[in-house]
GROMACS .gro file of N, CA and C in nm:
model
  489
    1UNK      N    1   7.085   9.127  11.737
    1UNK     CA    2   7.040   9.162  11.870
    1UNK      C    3   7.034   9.034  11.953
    2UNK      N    4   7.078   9.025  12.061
    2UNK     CA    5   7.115   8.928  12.158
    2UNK      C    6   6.961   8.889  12.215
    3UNK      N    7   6.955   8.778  12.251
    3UNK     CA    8   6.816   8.737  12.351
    3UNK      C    9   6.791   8.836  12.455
    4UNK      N   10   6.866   8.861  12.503
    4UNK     CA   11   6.907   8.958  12.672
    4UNK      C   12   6.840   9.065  12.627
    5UNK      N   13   6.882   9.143  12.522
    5UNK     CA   14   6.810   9.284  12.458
    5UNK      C   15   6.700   9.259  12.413
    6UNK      N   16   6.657   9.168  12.351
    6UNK     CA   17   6.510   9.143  12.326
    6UNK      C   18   6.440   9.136  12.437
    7UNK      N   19   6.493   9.031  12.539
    7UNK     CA   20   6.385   9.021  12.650
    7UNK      C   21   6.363   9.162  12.748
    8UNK      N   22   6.505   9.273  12.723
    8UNK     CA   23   6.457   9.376  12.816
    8UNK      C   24   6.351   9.479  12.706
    9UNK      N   25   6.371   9.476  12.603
    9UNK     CA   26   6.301   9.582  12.495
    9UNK      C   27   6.170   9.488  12.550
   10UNK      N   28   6.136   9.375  12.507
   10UNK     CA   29   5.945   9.357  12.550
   10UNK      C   30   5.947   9.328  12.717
   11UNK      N   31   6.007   9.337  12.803
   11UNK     CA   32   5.987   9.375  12.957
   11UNK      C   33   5.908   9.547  12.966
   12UNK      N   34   6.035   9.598  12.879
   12UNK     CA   35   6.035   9.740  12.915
   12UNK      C   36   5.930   9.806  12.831
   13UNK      N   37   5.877   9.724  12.722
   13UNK     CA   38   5.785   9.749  12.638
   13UNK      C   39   5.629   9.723  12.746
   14UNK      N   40   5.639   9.616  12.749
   14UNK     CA   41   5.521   9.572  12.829
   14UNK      C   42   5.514   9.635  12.973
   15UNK      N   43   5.570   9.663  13.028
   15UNK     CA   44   5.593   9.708  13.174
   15UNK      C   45   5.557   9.888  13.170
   16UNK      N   46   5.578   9.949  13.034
   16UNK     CA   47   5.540  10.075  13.034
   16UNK      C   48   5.387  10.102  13.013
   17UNK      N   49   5.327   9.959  13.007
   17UNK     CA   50   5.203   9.974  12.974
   17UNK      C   51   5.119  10.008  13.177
   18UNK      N   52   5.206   9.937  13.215
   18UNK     CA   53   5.208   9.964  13.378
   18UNK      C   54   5.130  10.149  13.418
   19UNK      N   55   5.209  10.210  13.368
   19UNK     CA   56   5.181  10.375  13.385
   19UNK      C   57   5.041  10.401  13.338
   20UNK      N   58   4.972  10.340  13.256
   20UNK     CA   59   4.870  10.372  13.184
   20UNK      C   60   4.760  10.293  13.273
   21UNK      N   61   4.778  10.159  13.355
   21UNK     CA   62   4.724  10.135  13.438
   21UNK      C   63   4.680  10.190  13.531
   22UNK      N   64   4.780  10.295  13.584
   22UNK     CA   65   4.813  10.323  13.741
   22UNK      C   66   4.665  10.467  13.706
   23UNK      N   67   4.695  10.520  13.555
   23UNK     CA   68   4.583  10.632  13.548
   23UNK      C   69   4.449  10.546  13.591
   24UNK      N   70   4.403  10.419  13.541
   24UNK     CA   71   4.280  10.388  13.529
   24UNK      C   72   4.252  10.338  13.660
   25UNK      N   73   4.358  10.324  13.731
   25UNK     CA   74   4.345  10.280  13.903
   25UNK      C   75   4.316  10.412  13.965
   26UNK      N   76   4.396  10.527  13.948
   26UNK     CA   77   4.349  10.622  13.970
   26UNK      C   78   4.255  10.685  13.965
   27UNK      N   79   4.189  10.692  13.819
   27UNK     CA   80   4.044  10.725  13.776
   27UNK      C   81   3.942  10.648  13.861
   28UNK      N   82   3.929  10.500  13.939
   28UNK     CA   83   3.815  10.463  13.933
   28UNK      C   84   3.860  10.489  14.120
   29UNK      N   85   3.959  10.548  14.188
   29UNK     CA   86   3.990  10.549  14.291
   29UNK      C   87   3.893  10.693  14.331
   30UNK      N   88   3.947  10.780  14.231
   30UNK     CA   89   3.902  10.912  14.252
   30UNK      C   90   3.737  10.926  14.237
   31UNK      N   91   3.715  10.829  14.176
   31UNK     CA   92   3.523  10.843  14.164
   31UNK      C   93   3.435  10.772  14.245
   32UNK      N   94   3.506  10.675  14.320
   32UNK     CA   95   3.492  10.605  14.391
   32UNK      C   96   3.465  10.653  14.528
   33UNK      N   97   3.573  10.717  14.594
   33UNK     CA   98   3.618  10.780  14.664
   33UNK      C   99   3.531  10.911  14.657
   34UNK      N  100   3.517  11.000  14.570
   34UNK     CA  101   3.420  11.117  14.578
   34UNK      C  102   3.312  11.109  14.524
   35UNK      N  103   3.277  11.032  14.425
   35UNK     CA  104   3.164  10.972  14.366
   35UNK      C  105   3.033  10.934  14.443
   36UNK      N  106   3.086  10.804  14.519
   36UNK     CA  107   3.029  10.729  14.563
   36UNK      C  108   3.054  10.711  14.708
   37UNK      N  109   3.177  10.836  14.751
   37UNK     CA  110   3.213  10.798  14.925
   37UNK      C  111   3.192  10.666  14.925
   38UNK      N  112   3.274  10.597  14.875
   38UNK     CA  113   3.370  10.459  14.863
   38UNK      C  114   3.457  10.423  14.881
   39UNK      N  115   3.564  10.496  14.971
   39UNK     CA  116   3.732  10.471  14.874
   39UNK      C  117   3.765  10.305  14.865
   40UNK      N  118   3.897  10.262  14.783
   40UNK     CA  119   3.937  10.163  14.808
   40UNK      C  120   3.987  10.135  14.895
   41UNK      N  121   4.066   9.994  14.945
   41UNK     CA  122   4.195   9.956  14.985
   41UNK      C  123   4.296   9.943  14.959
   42UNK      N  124   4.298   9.863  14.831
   42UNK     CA  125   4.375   9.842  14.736
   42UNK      C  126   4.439   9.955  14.640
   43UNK      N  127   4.372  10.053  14.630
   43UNK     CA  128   4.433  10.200  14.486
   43UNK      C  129   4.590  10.143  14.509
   44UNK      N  130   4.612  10.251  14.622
   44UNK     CA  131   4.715  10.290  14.650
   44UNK      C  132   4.837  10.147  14.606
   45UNK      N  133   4.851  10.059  14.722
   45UNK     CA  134   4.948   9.960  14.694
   45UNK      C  135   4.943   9.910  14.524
   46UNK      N  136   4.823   9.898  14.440
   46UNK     CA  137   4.793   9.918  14.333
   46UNK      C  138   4.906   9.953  14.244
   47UNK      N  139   4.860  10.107  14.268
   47UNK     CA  140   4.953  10.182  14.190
   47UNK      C  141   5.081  10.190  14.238
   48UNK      N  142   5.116  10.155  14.349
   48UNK     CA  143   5.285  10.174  14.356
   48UNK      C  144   5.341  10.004  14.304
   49UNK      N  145   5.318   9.893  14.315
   49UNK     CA  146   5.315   9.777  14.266
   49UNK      C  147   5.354   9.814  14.064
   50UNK      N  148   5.268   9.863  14.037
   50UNK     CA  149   5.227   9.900  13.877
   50UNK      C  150   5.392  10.011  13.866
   51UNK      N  151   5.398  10.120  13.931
   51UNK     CA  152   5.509  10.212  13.918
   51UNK      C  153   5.652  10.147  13.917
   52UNK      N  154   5.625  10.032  14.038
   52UNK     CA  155   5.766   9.940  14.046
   52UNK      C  156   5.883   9.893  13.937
   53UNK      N  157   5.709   9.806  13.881
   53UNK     CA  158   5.725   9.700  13.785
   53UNK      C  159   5.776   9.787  13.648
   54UNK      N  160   5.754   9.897  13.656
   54UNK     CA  161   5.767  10.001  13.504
   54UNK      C  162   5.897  10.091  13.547
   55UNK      N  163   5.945  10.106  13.639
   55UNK     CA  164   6.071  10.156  13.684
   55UNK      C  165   6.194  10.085  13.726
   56UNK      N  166   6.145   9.967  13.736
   56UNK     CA  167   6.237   9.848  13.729
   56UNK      C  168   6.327   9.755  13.659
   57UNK      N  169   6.259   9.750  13.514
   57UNK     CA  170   6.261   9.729  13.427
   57UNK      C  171   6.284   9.842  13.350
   58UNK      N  172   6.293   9.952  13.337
   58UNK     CA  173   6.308  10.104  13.271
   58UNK      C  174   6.449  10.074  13.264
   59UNK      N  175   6.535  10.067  13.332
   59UNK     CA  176   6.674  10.065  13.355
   59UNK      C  177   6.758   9.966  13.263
   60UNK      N  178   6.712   9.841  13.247
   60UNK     CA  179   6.724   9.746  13.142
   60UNK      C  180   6.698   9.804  13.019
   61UNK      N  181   6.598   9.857  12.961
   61UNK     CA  182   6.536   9.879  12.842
   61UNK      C  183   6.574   9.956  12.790
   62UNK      N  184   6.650  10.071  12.878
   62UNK     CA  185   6.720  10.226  12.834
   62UNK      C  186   6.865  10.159  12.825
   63UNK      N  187   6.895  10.067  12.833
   63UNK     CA  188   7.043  10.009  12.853
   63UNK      C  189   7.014   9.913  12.653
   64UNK      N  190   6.936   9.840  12.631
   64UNK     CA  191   6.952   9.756  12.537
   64UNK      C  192   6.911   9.875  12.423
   65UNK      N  193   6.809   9.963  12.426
   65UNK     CA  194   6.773  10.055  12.313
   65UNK      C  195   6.890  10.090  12.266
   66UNK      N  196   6.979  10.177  12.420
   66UNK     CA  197   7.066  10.254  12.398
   66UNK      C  198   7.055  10.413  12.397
   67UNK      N  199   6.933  10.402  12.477
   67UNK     CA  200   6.909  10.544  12.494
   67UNK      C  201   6.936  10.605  12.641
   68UNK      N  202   7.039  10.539  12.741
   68UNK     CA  203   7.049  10.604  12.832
   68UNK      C  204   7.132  10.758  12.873
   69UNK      N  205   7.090  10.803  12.951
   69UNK     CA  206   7.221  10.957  12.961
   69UNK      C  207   7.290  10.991  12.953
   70UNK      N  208   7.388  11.049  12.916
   70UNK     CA  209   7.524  11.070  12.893
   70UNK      C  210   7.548  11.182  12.912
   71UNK      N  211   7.629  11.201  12.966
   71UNK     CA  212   7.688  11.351  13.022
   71UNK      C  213   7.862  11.341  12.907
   72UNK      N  214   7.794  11.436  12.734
   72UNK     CA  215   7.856  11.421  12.673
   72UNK      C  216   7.973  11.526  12.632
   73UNK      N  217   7.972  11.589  12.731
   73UNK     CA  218   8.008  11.726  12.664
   73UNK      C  219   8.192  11.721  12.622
   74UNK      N  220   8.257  11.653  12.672
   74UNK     CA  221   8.351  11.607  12.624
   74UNK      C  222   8.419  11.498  12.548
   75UNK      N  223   8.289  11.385  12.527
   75UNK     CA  224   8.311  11.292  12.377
   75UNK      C  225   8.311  11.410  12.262
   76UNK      N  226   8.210  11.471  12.296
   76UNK     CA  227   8.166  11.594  12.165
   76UNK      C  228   8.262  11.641  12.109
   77UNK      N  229   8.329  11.710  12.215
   77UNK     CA  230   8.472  11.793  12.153
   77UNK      C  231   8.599  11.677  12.162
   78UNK      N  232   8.599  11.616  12.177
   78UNK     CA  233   8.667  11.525  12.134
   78UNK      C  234   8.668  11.365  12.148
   79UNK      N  235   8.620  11.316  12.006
   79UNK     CA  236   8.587  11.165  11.978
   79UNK      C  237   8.679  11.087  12.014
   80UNK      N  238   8.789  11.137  12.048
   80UNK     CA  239   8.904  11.008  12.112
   80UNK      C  240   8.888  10.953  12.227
   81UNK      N  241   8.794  11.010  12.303
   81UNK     CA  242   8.775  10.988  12.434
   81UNK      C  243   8.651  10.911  12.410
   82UNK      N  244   8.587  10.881  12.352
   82UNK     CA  245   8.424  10.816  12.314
   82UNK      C  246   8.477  10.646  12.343
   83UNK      N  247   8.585  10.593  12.320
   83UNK     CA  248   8.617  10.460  12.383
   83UNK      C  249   8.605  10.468  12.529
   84UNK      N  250   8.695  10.564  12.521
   84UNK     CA  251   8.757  10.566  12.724
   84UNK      C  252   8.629  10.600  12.731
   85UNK      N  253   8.540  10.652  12.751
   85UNK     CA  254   8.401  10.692  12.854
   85UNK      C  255   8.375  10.613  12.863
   86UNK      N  256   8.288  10.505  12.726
   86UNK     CA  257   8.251  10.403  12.759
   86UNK      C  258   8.273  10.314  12.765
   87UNK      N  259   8.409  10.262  12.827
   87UNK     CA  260   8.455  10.166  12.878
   87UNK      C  261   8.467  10.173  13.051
   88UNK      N  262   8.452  10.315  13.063
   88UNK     CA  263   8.449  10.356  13.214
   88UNK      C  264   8.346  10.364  13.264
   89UNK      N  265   8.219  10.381  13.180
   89UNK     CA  266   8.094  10.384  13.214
   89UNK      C  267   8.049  10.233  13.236
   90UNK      N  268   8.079  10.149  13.160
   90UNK     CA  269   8.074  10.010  13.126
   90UNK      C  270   8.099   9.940  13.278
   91UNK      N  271   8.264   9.964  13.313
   91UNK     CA  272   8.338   9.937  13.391
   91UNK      C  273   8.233   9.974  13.550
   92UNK      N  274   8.221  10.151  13.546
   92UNK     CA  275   8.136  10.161  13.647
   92UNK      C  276   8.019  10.139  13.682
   93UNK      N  277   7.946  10.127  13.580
   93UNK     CA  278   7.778  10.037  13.571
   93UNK      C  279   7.792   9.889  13.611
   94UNK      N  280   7.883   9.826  13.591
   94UNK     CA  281   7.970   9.687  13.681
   94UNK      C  282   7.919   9.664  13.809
   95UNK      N  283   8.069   9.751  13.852
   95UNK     CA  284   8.052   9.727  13.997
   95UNK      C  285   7.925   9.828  14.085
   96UNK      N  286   7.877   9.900  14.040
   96UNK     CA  287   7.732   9.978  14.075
   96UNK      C  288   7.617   9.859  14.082
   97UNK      N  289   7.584   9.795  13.984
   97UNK     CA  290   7.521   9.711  13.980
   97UNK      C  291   7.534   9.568  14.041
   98UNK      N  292   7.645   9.562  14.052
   98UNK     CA  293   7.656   9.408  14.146
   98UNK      C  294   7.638   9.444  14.269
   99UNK      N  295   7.673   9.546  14.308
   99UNK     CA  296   7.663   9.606  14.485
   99UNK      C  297   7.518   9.573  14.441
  100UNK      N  298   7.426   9.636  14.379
  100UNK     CA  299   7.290   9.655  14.399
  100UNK      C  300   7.227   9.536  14.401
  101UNK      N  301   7.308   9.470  14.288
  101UNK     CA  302   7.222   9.311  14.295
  101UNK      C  303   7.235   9.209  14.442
  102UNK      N  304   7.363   9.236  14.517
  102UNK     CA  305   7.396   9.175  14.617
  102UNK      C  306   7.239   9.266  14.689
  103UNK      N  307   7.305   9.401  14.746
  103UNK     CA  308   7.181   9.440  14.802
  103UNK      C  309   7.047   9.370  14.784
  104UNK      N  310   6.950   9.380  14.661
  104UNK     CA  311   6.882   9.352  14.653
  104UNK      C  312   6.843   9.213  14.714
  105UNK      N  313   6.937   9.105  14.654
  105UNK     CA  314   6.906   9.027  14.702
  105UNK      C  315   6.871   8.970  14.819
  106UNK      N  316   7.019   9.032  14.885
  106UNK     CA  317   6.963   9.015  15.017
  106UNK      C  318   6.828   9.083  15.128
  107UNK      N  319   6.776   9.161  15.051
  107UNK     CA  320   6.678   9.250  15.118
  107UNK      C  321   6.576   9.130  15.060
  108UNK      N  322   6.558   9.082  14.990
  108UNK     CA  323   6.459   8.983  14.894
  108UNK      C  324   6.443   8.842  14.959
  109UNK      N  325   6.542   8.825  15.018
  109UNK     CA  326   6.585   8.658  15.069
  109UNK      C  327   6.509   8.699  15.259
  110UNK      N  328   6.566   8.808  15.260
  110UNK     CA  329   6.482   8.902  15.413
  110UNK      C  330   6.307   8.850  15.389
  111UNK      N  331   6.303   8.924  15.313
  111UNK     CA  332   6.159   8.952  15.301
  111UNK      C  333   6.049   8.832  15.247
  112UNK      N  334   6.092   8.764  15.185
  112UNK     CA  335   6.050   8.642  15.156
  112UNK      C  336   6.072   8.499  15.203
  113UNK      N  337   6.171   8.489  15.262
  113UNK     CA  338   6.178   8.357  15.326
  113UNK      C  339   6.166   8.391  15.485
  114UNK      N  340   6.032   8.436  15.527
  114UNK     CA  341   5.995   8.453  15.639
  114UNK      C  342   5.918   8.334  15.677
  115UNK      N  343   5.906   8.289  15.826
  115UNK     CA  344   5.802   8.192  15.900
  115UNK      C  345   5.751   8.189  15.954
  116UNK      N  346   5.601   8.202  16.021
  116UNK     CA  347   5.579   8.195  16.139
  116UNK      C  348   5.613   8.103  16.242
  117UNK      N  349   5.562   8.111  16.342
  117UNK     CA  350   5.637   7.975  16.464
  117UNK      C  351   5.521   7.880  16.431
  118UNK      N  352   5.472   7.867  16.370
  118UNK     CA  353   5.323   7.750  16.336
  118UNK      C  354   5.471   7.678  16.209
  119UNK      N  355   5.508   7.749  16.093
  119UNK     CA  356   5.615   7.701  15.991
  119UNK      C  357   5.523   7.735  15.900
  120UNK      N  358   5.455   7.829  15.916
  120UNK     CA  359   5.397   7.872  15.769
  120UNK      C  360   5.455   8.019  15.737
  121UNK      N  361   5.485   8.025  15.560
  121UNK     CA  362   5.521   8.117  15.500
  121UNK      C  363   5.473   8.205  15.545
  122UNK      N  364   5.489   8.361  15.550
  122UNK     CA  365   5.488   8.492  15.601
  122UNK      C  366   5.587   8.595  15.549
  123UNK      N  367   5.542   8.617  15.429
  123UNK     CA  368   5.652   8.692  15.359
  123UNK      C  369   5.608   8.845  15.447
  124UNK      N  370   5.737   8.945  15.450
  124UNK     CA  371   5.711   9.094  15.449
  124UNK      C  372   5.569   9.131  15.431
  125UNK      N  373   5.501   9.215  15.536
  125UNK     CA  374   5.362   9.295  15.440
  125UNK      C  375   5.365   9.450  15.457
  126UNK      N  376   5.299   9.503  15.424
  126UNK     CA  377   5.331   9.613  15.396
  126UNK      C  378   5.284   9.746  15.560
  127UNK      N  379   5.188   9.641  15.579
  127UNK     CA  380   5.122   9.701  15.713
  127UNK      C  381   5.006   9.784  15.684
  128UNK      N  382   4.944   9.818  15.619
  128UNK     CA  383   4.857   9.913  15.590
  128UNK      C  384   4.696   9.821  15.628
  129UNK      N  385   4.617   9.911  15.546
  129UNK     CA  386   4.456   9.840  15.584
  129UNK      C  387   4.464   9.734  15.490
  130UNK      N  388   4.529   9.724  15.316
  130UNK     CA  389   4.537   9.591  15.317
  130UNK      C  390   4.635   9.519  15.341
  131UNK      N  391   4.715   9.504  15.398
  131UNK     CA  392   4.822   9.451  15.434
  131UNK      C  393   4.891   9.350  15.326
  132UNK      N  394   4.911   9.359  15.228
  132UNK     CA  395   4.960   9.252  15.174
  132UNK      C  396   5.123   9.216  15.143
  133UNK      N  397   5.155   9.145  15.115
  133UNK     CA  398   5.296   9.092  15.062
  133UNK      C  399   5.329   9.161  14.970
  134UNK      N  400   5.324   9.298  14.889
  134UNK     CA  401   5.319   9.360  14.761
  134UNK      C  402   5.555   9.334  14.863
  135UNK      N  403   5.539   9.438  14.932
  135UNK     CA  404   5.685   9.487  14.942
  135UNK      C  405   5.796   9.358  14.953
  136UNK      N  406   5.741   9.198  15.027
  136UNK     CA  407   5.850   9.126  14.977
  136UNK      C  408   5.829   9.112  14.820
  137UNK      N  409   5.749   9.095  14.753
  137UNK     CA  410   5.686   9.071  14.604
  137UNK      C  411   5.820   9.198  14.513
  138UNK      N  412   5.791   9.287  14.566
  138UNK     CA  413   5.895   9.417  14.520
  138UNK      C  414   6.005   9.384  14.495
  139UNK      N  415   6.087   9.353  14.653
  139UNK     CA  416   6.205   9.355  14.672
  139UNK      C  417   6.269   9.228  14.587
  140UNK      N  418   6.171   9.103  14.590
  140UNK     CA  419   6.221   9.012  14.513
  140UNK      C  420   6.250   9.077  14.312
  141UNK      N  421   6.161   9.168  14.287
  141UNK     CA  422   6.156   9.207  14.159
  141UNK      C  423   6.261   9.288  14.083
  142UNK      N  424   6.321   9.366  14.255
  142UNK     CA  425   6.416   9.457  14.212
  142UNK      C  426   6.512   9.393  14.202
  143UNK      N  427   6.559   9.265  14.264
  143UNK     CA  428   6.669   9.197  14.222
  143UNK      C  429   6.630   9.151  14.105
  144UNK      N  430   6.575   9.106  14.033
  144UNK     CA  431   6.533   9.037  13.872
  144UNK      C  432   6.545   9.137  13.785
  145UNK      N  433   6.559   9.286  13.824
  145UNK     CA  434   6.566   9.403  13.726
  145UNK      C  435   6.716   9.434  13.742
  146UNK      N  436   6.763   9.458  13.827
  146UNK     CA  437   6.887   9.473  13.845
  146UNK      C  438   7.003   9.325  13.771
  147UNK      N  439   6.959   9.207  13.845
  147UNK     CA  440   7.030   9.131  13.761
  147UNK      C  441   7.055   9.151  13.641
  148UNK      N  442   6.898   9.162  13.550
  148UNK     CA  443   6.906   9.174  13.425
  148UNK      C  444   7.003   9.325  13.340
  149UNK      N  445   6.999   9.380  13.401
  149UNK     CA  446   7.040   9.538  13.377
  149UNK      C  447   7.189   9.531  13.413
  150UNK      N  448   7.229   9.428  13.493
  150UNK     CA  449   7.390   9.406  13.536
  150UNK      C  450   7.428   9.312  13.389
  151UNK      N  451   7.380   9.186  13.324
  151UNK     CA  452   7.399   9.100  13.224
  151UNK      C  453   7.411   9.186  13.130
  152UNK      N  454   7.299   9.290  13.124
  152UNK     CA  455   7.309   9.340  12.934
  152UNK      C  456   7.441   9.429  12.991
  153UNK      N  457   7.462   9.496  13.044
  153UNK     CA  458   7.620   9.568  13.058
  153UNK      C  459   7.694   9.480  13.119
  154UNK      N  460   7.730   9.372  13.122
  154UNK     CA  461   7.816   9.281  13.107
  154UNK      C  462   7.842   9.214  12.973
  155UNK      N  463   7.725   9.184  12.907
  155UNK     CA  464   7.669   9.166  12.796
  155UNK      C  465   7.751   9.276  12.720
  156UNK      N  466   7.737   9.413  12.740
  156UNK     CA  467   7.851   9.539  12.646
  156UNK      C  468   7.969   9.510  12.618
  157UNK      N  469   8.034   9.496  12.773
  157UNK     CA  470   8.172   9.487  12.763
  157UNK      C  471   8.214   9.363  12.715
  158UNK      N  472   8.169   9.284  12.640
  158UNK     CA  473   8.229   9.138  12.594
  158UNK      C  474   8.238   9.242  12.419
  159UNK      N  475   8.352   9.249  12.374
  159UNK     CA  476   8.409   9.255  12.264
  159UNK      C  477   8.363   9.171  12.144
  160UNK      N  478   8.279   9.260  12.038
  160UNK     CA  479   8.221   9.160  11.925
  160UNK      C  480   8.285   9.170  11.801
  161UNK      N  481   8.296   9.074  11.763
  161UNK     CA  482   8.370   9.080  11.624
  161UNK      C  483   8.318   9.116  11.478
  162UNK      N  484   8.329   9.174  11.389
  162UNK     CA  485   8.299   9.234  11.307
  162UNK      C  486   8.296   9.192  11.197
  163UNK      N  487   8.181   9.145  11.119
  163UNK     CA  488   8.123   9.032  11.044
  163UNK      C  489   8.187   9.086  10.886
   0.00000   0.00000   0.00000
């Protein structure tokens, strides 16, 4: 197993722990909020921050396991075609993913290398009551998930030799 697959199996390992967060953000939002007529500020951006980071990384992790989708119904009935798919799948997860990584990036380089006219940093905020930098923070993340998720299927199509 390659470094690349290790590092997305404990990303995607650790990052699913994210979902289990988002309940206990939830739980103390909801008691808070009706409990104590409290609500937060923070829940919300919270939990979508937490959802990001675990859907971001999902894509990598289902790629190195090897458990992603397949619409198989014709490898099935016939195994001769089980190269050609996935070399076409390979091929099209390619260029899908570099569009995205370009995208990303550039939405990331947007959102983060902002200035005010004073010359102080001012990344993207989100606008809300807490306003914070979560969405340049994002956009920079989705390029680091995507990169990675473009390497390990680049990482596929390199031909290994057979020990």
């Amino acid at each position: 197993m390659s470094f690349l697959e290790r590092l997305s199996l404990w990303l995607g390992r650790m990052s699913a722990w994210c979902f289990a967060a988002i309940i206990l953000v939830m739980v103390y939002e909801v008691a808070a909020r009706y409990g104590f007529n409290a609500p937060t500020t923070w829940a919300h951006e919270a939990s979508i921050m937490l959802a990001s980071i675990g859907f971001v990384f999902g894509g990598a992790f289902c790629m190195a396991e090897g458990t992603h989708m397949r619409i198989s119904f014709l490898v099935e009935k016939h195994p001769a075609l089980a190269r050609l798919s996935n070399a076409l799948s390979l091929i099209a997860g390619a260029i899908y993913l570099s569009g995205l990584c370009y995208a990303a990036w550039r939405m990331a380089e947007k959102a983060l290398w902002r200035f005010s006219l004073s010359g102080a940093w001012d990344p993207e905020r989100s606008g809300s009551t807490l306003n914070s930098p979560l969405p340049s923070y994002l956009k920079a993340l989705l390029f680091v998930g995507c990169a990675l998720f473009l390497l390990l299927v680049l990482h596929r199509m390199i031909p290994r030799r057979k020990a």
